[in-house]
Amino acid sequence: MRDLKVDSAILDGEAVVLDDRGASDFGALQQALGGRGGRRSSASALLYAFDLLYLNGHDLRSMPLADRRAMLEDLIGKQHSSIRMSEEVDSEGAPFLKLACELGLEGIIAKRLDAPYRSGRGGDWLKIKCVQSETFLIIGYEPSAAALGGIGRLLLAARKGKTLAYVGSVGTGFTTKTATELKRRLMSVLIEKSAVAGVTTKGMRWVEPTLAAEVDFRAWTGDGKLRHASFKSVRDDADVGQIYALDPISPGA
């Protein structure tokens, strides 16, 4: 902020850390901010500003977004410092969302250019998220007396070459009926240890990797785990070729 030629300002934006492709990496941001054992310097974080609410004693919230954005661009300019202007794209929503999802981004935000700034949720801004859906093998579950059907979460694996790789867990999306039936089936294929080498999470019940689950998720973390996963259904019709396959030479699990 010291680099901006301004007495006082309030910007609306988002802190990000970019990966090698130039896309935001949430896991890297957590590390930069000190979370999850982070060692990365916070200097690697950037602020992408997308709105200007206050400038040199003037409240700008009643102005149209297009005018606020123009003033924001004048303030920030085209500099590639730690504060950058977020890119604006004038496009049809559906094809633009499709492109964002294909690029592995979390989604898009659609805004009315003629709207003033309003706090809270409203119809002037829409956050539209990408949702990926893939099929994974269930390798274990966490029993829980408090959870629906007695399943706290499922542990999942994907194919990786001729082996399996752990890709995280899912603990939401179940109904009592679905979880109860799934637990009954899992208890019939219990084994003593994990079918995936190196996965030794305590308190789990391990199962033969014979049941597949379709899971919705937002993105992959930097260490190859599912982020914001939600259980969708059991895939009794899935064959081996329909189980999600990781790149055999990819890093991570």
mmCIF file of C-alpha atoms in Angstrom:
data_model
loop_
_atom_site.group_PDB
_atom_site.id
_atom_site.type_symbol
_atom_site.label_atom_id
_atom_site.label_comp_id
_atom_site.label_asym_id
_atom_site.label_seq_id
_atom_site.Cartn_x
_atom_site.Cartn_y
_atom_site.Cartn_z
ATOM 1 C CA MET A 1 0.000 0.000 0.000
ATOM 2 C CA ARG A 2 2.936 2.332 0.604
ATOM 3 C CA ASP A 3 3.648 2.261 -3.128
ATOM 4 C CA LEU A 4 0.229 3.726 -3.948
ATOM 5 C CA LYS A 5 0.116 7.501 -4.241
ATOM 6 C CA VAL A 6 -2.839 7.934 -1.926
ATOM 7 C CA ASP A 7 -3.574 9.369 1.520
ATOM 8 C CA SER A 8 -6.269 6.813 2.395
ATOM 9 C CA ALA A 9 -8.099 4.076 0.521
ATOM 10 C CA ILE A 10 -10.161 0.939 1.087
ATOM 11 C CA LEU A 11 -9.730 -1.746 -1.554
ATOM 12 C CA ASP A 12 -11.720 -4.939 -1.955
ATOM 13 C CA GLY A 13 -9.647 -7.827 -3.222
ATOM 14 C CA GLU A 14 -8.231 -11.271 -2.614
ATOM 15 C CA ALA A 15 -4.796 -12.425 -1.527
ATOM 16 C CA VAL A 16 -3.395 -15.219 -3.691
ATOM 17 C CA VAL A 17 -0.212 -17.136 -4.363
ATOM 18 C CA LEU A 18 0.220 -18.124 -7.996
ATOM 19 C CA ASP A 19 1.389 -21.514 -9.212
ATOM 20 C CA ASP A 20 3.611 -22.149 -12.224
ATOM 21 C CA ARG A 21 0.609 -21.756 -14.545
ATOM 22 C CA GLY A 22 -0.342 -18.382 -13.103
ATOM 23 C CA ALA A 23 -3.424 -19.785 -11.338
ATOM 24 C CA SER A 24 -4.181 -19.230 -7.656
ATOM 25 C CA ASP A 25 -2.956 -21.991 -5.333
ATOM 26 C CA PHE A 26 -4.918 -22.112 -2.069
ATOM 27 C CA GLY A 27 -2.508 -24.538 -0.412
ATOM 28 C CA ALA A 28 0.453 -22.287 -1.202
ATOM 29 C CA LEU A 29 -1.466 -19.304 0.191
ATOM 30 C CA GLN A 30 -2.012 -21.154 3.470
ATOM 31 C CA GLN A 31 1.716 -21.816 3.681
ATOM 32 C CA ALA A 32 2.538 -18.183 2.891
ATOM 33 C CA LEU A 33 0.251 -17.038 5.696
ATOM 34 C CA GLY A 34 1.750 -19.508 8.153
ATOM 35 C CA GLY A 35 -0.906 -22.226 8.063
ATOM 36 C CA ARG A 36 -0.360 -25.981 7.760
ATOM 37 C CA GLY A 37 3.330 -25.838 8.611
ATOM 38 C CA GLY A 38 3.976 -23.165 6.030
ATOM 39 C CA ARG A 39 7.550 -22.134 5.368
ATOM 40 C CA ARG A 40 6.923 -19.944 2.354
ATOM 41 C CA SER A 41 7.431 -16.197 2.832
ATOM 42 C CA SER A 42 4.346 -13.993 2.839
ATOM 43 C CA ALA A 43 6.199 -11.905 0.255
ATOM 44 C CA SER A 44 5.077 -14.478 -2.317
ATOM 45 C CA ALA A 45 1.440 -13.439 -1.791
ATOM 46 C CA LEU A 46 -0.209 -10.942 -4.131
ATOM 47 C CA LEU A 47 -3.332 -8.859 -3.662
ATOM 48 C CA TYR A 48 -5.616 -8.831 -6.686
ATOM 49 C CA ALA A 49 -7.870 -5.800 -6.200
ATOM 50 C CA PHE A 50 -11.290 -5.808 -7.831
ATOM 51 C CA ASP A 51 -13.056 -2.846 -6.216
ATOM 52 C CA LEU A 52 -12.392 0.561 -4.655
ATOM 53 C CA LEU A 53 -14.752 1.568 -1.850
ATOM 54 C CA TYR A 54 -13.101 4.637 -0.353
ATOM 55 C CA LEU A 55 -10.495 7.092 -1.624
ATOM 56 C CA ASN A 56 -8.947 10.114 0.084
ATOM 57 C CA GLY A 57 -11.924 10.842 2.313
ATOM 58 C CA HIS A 58 -14.620 9.996 -0.250
ATOM 59 C CA ASP A 59 -17.068 7.098 0.081
ATOM 60 C CA LEU A 60 -17.388 5.572 -3.406
ATOM 61 C CA ARG A 61 -19.891 2.821 -2.643
ATOM 62 C CA SER A 62 -22.858 4.594 -4.260
ATOM 63 C CA MET A 63 -21.041 4.864 -7.585
ATOM 64 C CA PRO A 64 -21.537 2.252 -10.334
ATOM 65 C CA LEU A 65 -19.007 -0.564 -10.339
ATOM 66 C CA ALA A 66 -17.715 0.488 -13.770
ATOM 67 C CA ASP A 67 -16.764 3.928 -12.394
ATOM 68 C CA ARG A 68 -15.188 2.474 -9.258
ATOM 69 C CA ARG A 69 -13.160 0.073 -11.386
ATOM 70 C CA ALA A 70 -11.945 2.944 -13.572
ATOM 71 C CA MET A 71 -10.756 4.845 -10.487
ATOM 72 C CA LEU A 72 -9.124 1.687 -9.150
ATOM 73 C CA GLU A 73 -7.216 1.213 -12.389
ATOM 74 C CA ASP A 74 -6.033 4.836 -12.259
ATOM 75 C CA LEU A 75 -4.830 4.216 -8.707
ATOM 76 C CA ILE A 76 -3.056 0.907 -9.299
ATOM 77 C CA GLY A 77 -2.107 1.310 -12.931
ATOM 78 C CA LYS A 78 -0.546 -1.538 -14.893
ATOM 79 C CA GLN A 79 2.194 -2.169 -12.351
ATOM 80 C CA HIS A 80 3.179 -5.740 -11.512
ATOM 81 C CA SER A 81 3.823 -5.129 -7.839
ATOM 82 C CA SER A 82 2.293 -6.946 -4.880
ATOM 83 C CA ILE A 83 -1.028 -5.158 -5.582
ATOM 84 C CA ARG A 84 -2.501 -5.834 -9.010
ATOM 85 C CA MET A 85 -5.688 -5.058 -10.869
ATOM 86 C CA SER A 86 -7.921 -8.093 -11.288
ATOM 87 C CA GLU A 87 -8.700 -8.888 -14.896
ATOM 88 C CA GLU A 88 -12.165 -8.101 -16.211
ATOM 89 C CA VAL A 89 -13.690 -10.158 -19.029
ATOM 90 C CA ASP A 90 -16.838 -9.186 -20.925
ATOM 91 C CA SER A 91 -18.205 -12.568 -21.973
ATOM 92 C CA GLU A 92 -21.222 -14.836 -21.995
ATOM 93 C CA GLY A 93 -21.340 -16.601 -18.644
ATOM 94 C CA ALA A 94 -21.724 -20.251 -19.674
ATOM 95 C CA PRO A 95 -18.766 -20.557 -22.093
ATOM 96 C CA PHE A 96 -16.547 -18.470 -19.804
ATOM 97 C CA LEU A 97 -17.354 -20.707 -16.820
ATOM 98 C CA LYS A 98 -16.655 -23.790 -18.943
ATOM 99 C CA LEU A 99 -13.238 -22.400 -19.890
ATOM 100 C CA ALA A 100 -12.424 -21.540 -16.268
ATOM 101 C CA CYS A 101 -13.294 -25.067 -15.168
ATOM 102 C CA GLU A 102 -11.243 -26.628 -17.971
ATOM 103 C CA LEU A 103 -8.259 -24.587 -16.773
ATOM 104 C CA GLY A 104 -8.672 -26.004 -13.282
ATOM 105 C CA LEU A 105 -9.822 -22.726 -11.715
ATOM 106 C CA GLU A 106 -12.334 -22.570 -8.871
ATOM 107 C CA GLY A 107 -14.940 -20.639 -10.838
ATOM 108 C CA ILE A 108 -15.935 -17.126 -11.847
ATOM 109 C CA ILE A 109 -17.610 -14.081 -10.313
ATOM 110 C CA ALA A 110 -20.234 -12.271 -12.383
ATOM 111 C CA LYS A 111 -21.000 -8.635 -11.512
ATOM 112 C CA ARG A 112 -23.343 -5.915 -12.739
ATOM 113 C CA LEU A 113 -21.252 -2.992 -13.963
ATOM 114 C CA ASP A 114 -24.013 -0.476 -13.213
ATOM 115 C CA ALA A 115 -24.514 -1.566 -9.590
ATOM 116 C CA PRO A 116 -23.402 0.289 -6.444
ATOM 117 C CA TYR A 117 -21.472 -1.547 -3.755
ATOM 118 C CA ARG A 118 -23.765 -3.377 -1.342
ATOM 119 C CA SER A 119 -22.505 -5.365 1.632
ATOM 120 C CA GLY A 120 -23.749 -8.907 2.119
ATOM 121 C CA ARG A 121 -25.327 -11.264 -0.375
ATOM 122 C CA GLY A 122 -27.401 -9.921 -3.236
ATOM 123 C CA GLY A 123 -28.246 -10.339 -6.888
ATOM 124 C CA ASP A 124 -25.670 -7.871 -8.222
ATOM 125 C CA TRP A 125 -22.794 -10.328 -7.758
ATOM 126 C CA LEU A 126 -22.839 -14.061 -8.398
ATOM 127 C CA LYS A 127 -20.069 -16.457 -7.409
ATOM 128 C CA ILE A 128 -20.297 -19.462 -9.711
ATOM 129 C CA LYS A 129 -18.065 -22.367 -8.727
ATOM 130 C CA CYS A 130 -16.679 -25.175 -10.820
ATOM 131 C CA VAL A 131 -17.641 -28.590 -9.536
ATOM 132 C CA GLN A 132 -15.691 -31.634 -10.661
ATOM 133 C CA SER A 133 -17.158 -35.101 -10.299
ATOM 134 C CA GLU A 134 -15.029 -38.248 -10.425
ATOM 135 C CA THR A 135 -15.167 -41.858 -9.283
ATOM 136 C CA PHE A 136 -12.757 -43.144 -6.606
ATOM 137 C CA LEU A 137 -12.258 -46.400 -4.723
ATOM 138 C CA ILE A 138 -13.181 -46.553 -1.040
ATOM 139 C CA ILE A 139 -10.243 -47.898 0.985
ATOM 140 C CA GLY A 140 -11.567 -47.262 4.482
ATOM 141 C CA TYR A 141 -13.938 -45.354 6.693
ATOM 142 C CA GLU A 142 -13.944 -43.595 10.037
ATOM 143 C CA PRO A 143 -16.641 -44.957 12.363
ATOM 144 C CA SER A 144 -18.567 -42.281 14.248
ATOM 145 C CA ALA A 145 -21.515 -42.610 16.610
ATOM 146 C CA ALA A 146 -22.416 -38.971 15.974
ATOM 147 C CA ALA A 147 -22.430 -39.095 12.156
ATOM 148 C CA LEU A 148 -25.251 -40.126 9.846
ATOM 149 C CA GLY A 149 -25.333 -43.895 9.494
ATOM 150 C CA GLY A 150 -22.214 -44.246 11.630
ATOM 151 C CA ILE A 151 -19.756 -43.060 8.956
ATOM 152 C CA GLY A 152 -17.632 -40.042 9.835
ATOM 153 C CA ARG A 153 -15.777 -40.009 6.537
ATOM 154 C CA LEU A 154 -14.637 -42.247 3.718
ATOM 155 C CA LEU A 155 -11.005 -42.600 2.699
ATOM 156 C CA LEU A 156 -10.526 -42.595 -1.057
ATOM 157 C CA ALA A 157 -7.959 -43.743 -3.585
ATOM 158 C CA ALA A 158 -7.326 -43.262 -7.285
ATOM 159 C CA ARG A 159 -5.461 -45.430 -9.748
ATOM 160 C CA LYS A 160 -1.802 -44.531 -10.282
ATOM 161 C CA GLY A 161 -0.142 -46.810 -12.770
ATOM 162 C CA LYS A 162 -0.530 -50.357 -11.451
ATOM 163 C CA THR A 163 -1.066 -49.226 -7.852
ATOM 164 C CA LEU A 164 -3.464 -47.068 -5.850
ATOM 165 C CA ALA A 165 -2.795 -43.621 -4.407
ATOM 166 C CA TYR A 166 -4.554 -41.995 -1.465
ATOM 167 C CA VAL A 167 -6.399 -38.821 -2.521
ATOM 168 C CA GLY A 168 -8.041 -37.743 0.730
ATOM 169 C CA SER A 169 -11.402 -38.209 2.366
ATOM 170 C CA VAL A 170 -15.038 -37.180 2.098
ATOM 171 C CA GLY A 171 -17.314 -36.612 5.079
ATOM 172 C CA THR A 172 -20.318 -34.739 3.687
ATOM 173 C CA GLY A 173 -23.132 -35.499 1.270
ATOM 174 C CA PHE A 174 -24.461 -38.627 2.974
ATOM 175 C CA THR A 175 -28.055 -39.310 3.931
ATOM 176 C CA THR A 176 -28.796 -41.570 6.892
ATOM 177 C CA LYS A 177 -30.161 -44.244 4.558
ATOM 178 C CA THR A 178 -27.197 -44.104 2.183
ATOM 179 C CA ALA A 179 -24.601 -44.117 4.962
ATOM 180 C CA THR A 180 -26.280 -46.975 6.834
ATOM 181 C CA GLU A 181 -26.406 -49.181 3.737
ATOM 182 C CA LEU A 182 -22.860 -48.237 2.753
ATOM 183 C CA LYS A 183 -21.510 -49.082 6.211
ATOM 184 C CA ARG A 184 -23.225 -52.478 6.055
ATOM 185 C CA ARG A 185 -21.511 -53.210 2.760
ATOM 186 C CA LEU A 186 -18.133 -51.941 3.941
ATOM 187 C CA MET A 187 -18.247 -54.101 7.063
ATOM 188 C CA SER A 188 -18.502 -57.163 4.831
ATOM 189 C CA VAL A 189 -15.141 -56.406 3.176
ATOM 190 C CA LEU A 190 -13.040 -55.378 6.204
ATOM 191 C CA ILE A 191 -9.295 -56.038 6.103
ATOM 192 C CA GLU A 192 -6.566 -55.576 8.715
ATOM 193 C CA LYS A 193 -4.514 -52.811 7.093
ATOM 194 C CA SER A 194 -4.785 -50.224 4.351
ATOM 195 C CA ALA A 195 -4.694 -51.420 0.763
ATOM 196 C CA VAL A 196 -2.662 -48.304 -0.058
ATOM 197 C CA ALA A 197 0.946 -48.329 1.079
ATOM 198 C CA GLY A 198 1.877 -45.616 3.543
ATOM 199 C CA VAL A 199 -1.667 -44.743 4.632
ATOM 200 C CA THR A 200 -1.883 -45.482 8.349
ATOM 201 C CA THR A 201 -4.461 -43.020 9.703
ATOM 202 C CA LYS A 202 -5.463 -44.054 13.224
ATOM 203 C CA GLY A 203 -9.006 -45.037 14.107
ATOM 204 C CA MET A 204 -9.949 -46.155 10.601
ATOM 205 C CA ARG A 205 -11.604 -49.358 9.461
ATOM 206 C CA TRP A 206 -9.832 -50.584 6.344
ATOM 207 C CA VAL A 207 -11.692 -52.297 3.522
ATOM 208 C CA GLU A 208 -10.928 -54.093 0.305
ATOM 209 C CA PRO A 209 -10.918 -51.516 -2.520
ATOM 210 C CA THR A 210 -13.915 -53.050 -4.273
ATOM 211 C CA LEU A 211 -16.557 -50.350 -3.786
ATOM 212 C CA ALA A 212 -16.459 -47.144 -5.805
ATOM 213 C CA ALA A 213 -17.918 -43.765 -4.904
ATOM 214 C CA GLU A 214 -18.750 -40.807 -7.108
ATOM 215 C CA VAL A 215 -17.538 -37.645 -5.414
ATOM 216 C CA ASP A 216 -17.981 -33.960 -6.211
ATOM 217 C CA PHE A 217 -15.064 -31.671 -5.356
ATOM 218 C CA ARG A 218 -13.855 -28.157 -6.093
ATOM 219 C CA ALA A 219 -10.166 -28.635 -6.783
ATOM 220 C CA TRP A 220 -6.975 -30.532 -5.988
ATOM 221 C CA THR A 221 -4.660 -29.390 -3.211
ATOM 222 C CA GLY A 222 -0.964 -28.941 -3.817
ATOM 223 C CA ASP A 223 -0.215 -32.332 -2.260
ATOM 224 C CA GLY A 224 -2.699 -34.192 -4.443
ATOM 225 C CA LYS A 225 -5.772 -34.365 -2.198
ATOM 226 C CA LEU A 226 -9.406 -33.511 -2.911
ATOM 227 C CA ARG A 227 -10.607 -30.111 -1.697
ATOM 228 C CA HIS A 228 -14.201 -29.459 -0.583
ATOM 229 C CA ALA A 229 -15.266 -33.017 -1.405
ATOM 230 C CA SER A 230 -18.888 -34.157 -1.149
ATOM 231 C CA PHE A 231 -20.189 -37.726 -1.492
ATOM 232 C CA LYS A 232 -22.615 -38.190 -4.373
ATOM 233 C CA SER A 233 -23.342 -41.912 -4.740
ATOM 234 C CA VAL A 234 -22.024 -45.466 -4.745
ATOM 235 C CA ARG A 235 -21.022 -46.526 -8.251
ATOM 236 C CA ASP A 236 -21.888 -50.213 -8.509
ATOM 237 C CA ASP A 237 -21.687 -49.920 -12.295
ATOM 238 C CA ALA A 238 -18.124 -48.577 -12.359
ATOM 239 C CA ASP A 239 -15.436 -50.743 -13.926
ATOM 240 C CA VAL A 240 -11.688 -50.289 -13.475
ATOM 241 C CA GLY A 241 -11.442 -47.887 -16.396
ATOM 242 C CA GLN A 242 -13.918 -45.506 -14.772
ATOM 243 C CA ILE A 243 -11.901 -45.113 -11.570
ATOM 244 C CA TYR A 244 -10.033 -41.802 -11.637
ATOM 245 C CA ALA A 245 -6.431 -42.241 -12.769
ATOM 246 C CA LEU A 246 -3.561 -40.025 -11.648
ATOM 247 C CA ASP A 247 -0.508 -39.342 -13.765
ATOM 248 C CA PRO A 248 1.916 -42.163 -12.856
ATOM 249 C CA ILE A 249 4.799 -39.665 -12.595
ATOM 250 C CA SER A 250 2.880 -36.947 -10.756
ATOM 251 C CA PRO A 251 4.185 -35.850 -7.337
ATOM 252 C CA GLY A 252 2.292 -36.467 -4.116
ATOM 253 C CA ALA A 253 0.621 -39.653 -2.968
#
